[in-house]
Amino acid sequence: MSTVIRLRREGTRNRPFYRIVVADKARARDGKFIELLGSYDPVGKNQESPLKLDRVEYWISKGARATDTVKTLIKKAKKKAPAVAVA
């Protein structure tokens, strides 16, 4: 089973809202998914994208591939995340 981390479109016409999900590559864009990792609101005033970075890293380590847009969102989320002190 080939997995991919991608956007799942929700919302209404002219008011899109996306969920970042892990899904089987063969499934439809808005079809069944394995796990919900976060959300993205491109139109909202608050541009914070809550994203579970630990789960993203887990799925990437298991072989899931992220789409180009999701890669950009992950990169932005990592910049905003507070640096974890290494002891």
Short mmCIF file of C-alpha atoms in Angstrom, two decimals:
data_model
loop_
_atom_site.label_atom_id
_atom_site.label_comp_id
_atom_site.label_asym_id
_atom_site.label_seq_id
_atom_site.Cartn_x
_atom_site.Cartn_y
_atom_site.Cartn_z
CA MET A 1 0.00 0.00 0.00
CA SER A 2 1.47 3.30 -1.11
CA THR A 3 0.56 6.15 1.23
CA VAL A 4 0.61 9.86 0.58
CA ILE A 5 0.19 12.95 2.79
CA ARG A 6 -2.12 15.33 0.96
CA LEU A 7 -4.84 17.95 1.25
CA ARG A 8 -8.50 16.96 1.51
CA ARG A 9 -10.85 19.74 0.38
CA GLU A 10 -13.77 20.71 2.56
CA GLY A 11 -15.84 23.85 2.94
CA THR A 12 -18.21 25.48 0.51
CA ARG A 13 -17.84 26.93 -2.93
CA ASN A 14 -15.58 30.02 -2.89
CA ARG A 15 -14.70 29.24 0.75
CA PRO A 16 -12.29 26.29 0.70
CA PHE A 17 -10.90 24.67 3.82
CA TYR A 18 -8.42 21.83 3.73
CA ARG A 19 -7.53 18.98 6.05
CA ILE A 20 -4.08 17.42 5.88
CA VAL A 21 -4.51 13.66 5.80
CA VAL A 22 -2.62 10.43 5.22
CA ALA A 23 -4.37 8.36 2.57
CA ASP A 24 -3.81 5.48 0.22
CA LYS A 25 -2.58 6.85 -3.09
CA ALA A 26 -5.35 5.09 -5.04
CA ARG A 27 -8.19 6.68 -3.03
CA ALA A 28 -10.13 9.73 -4.20
CA ARG A 29 -9.03 13.18 -3.03
CA ASP A 30 -11.97 13.56 -0.65
CA GLY A 31 -12.40 9.85 -0.02
CA LYS A 32 -11.47 7.58 2.85
CA PHE A 33 -8.25 8.40 4.69
CA ILE A 34 -6.05 6.73 7.30
CA GLU A 35 -5.26 9.57 9.71
CA LEU A 36 -5.99 13.28 10.09
CA LEU A 37 -2.79 15.27 10.69
CA GLY A 38 -3.93 18.88 10.66
CA SER A 39 -5.76 21.59 8.79
CA TYR A 40 -5.11 24.52 6.47
CA ASP A 41 -7.34 27.54 5.87
CA PRO A 42 -6.01 29.58 2.92
CA VAL A 43 -8.73 32.24 3.12
CA GLY A 44 -8.88 32.73 6.89
CA LYS A 45 -7.32 35.72 8.59
CA ASN A 46 -5.55 33.51 11.10
CA GLN A 47 -2.86 31.77 9.03
CA GLU A 48 -1.91 29.31 11.74
CA SER A 49 -2.05 25.74 10.53
CA PRO A 50 -2.33 23.31 13.42
CA LEU A 51 -0.24 20.33 12.33
CA LYS A 52 0.87 17.24 14.26
CA LEU A 53 4.57 17.32 13.34
CA ASP A 54 5.39 14.18 15.31
CA ARG A 55 2.82 12.18 13.33
CA VAL A 56 4.04 13.72 10.06
CA GLU A 57 7.57 12.53 10.83
CA TYR A 58 6.23 9.09 11.75
CA TRP A 59 4.41 8.69 8.43
CA ILE A 60 7.35 9.97 6.42
CA SER A 61 9.59 7.45 8.18
CA LYS A 62 7.11 4.72 7.17
CA GLY A 63 7.43 5.73 3.51
CA ALA A 64 4.56 8.17 2.99
CA ARG A 65 5.25 10.90 0.46
CA ALA A 66 4.00 14.45 0.91
CA THR A 67 2.64 16.51 -1.97
CA ASP A 68 4.44 19.74 -2.88
CA THR A 69 1.86 21.93 -1.12
CA VAL A 70 1.97 19.82 2.03
CA LYS A 71 5.79 19.94 2.01
CA THR A 72 5.56 23.73 2.06
CA LEU A 73 3.06 23.68 4.94
CA ILE A 74 5.28 21.28 6.91
CA LYS A 75 8.29 23.54 6.37
CA LYS A 76 6.33 26.58 7.63
CA ALA A 77 5.05 24.65 10.66
CA LYS A 78 8.58 23.55 11.55
CA LYS A 79 9.76 27.19 11.45
CA LYS A 80 6.97 28.26 13.80
CA ALA A 81 7.45 25.34 16.19
CA PRO A 82 9.53 26.20 19.24
CA ALA A 83 12.99 24.72 19.19
CA VAL A 84 13.23 21.70 21.47
CA ALA A 85 16.22 21.83 23.77
CA VAL A 86 18.53 18.85 23.37
CA ALA A 87 19.78 17.65 26.74
#
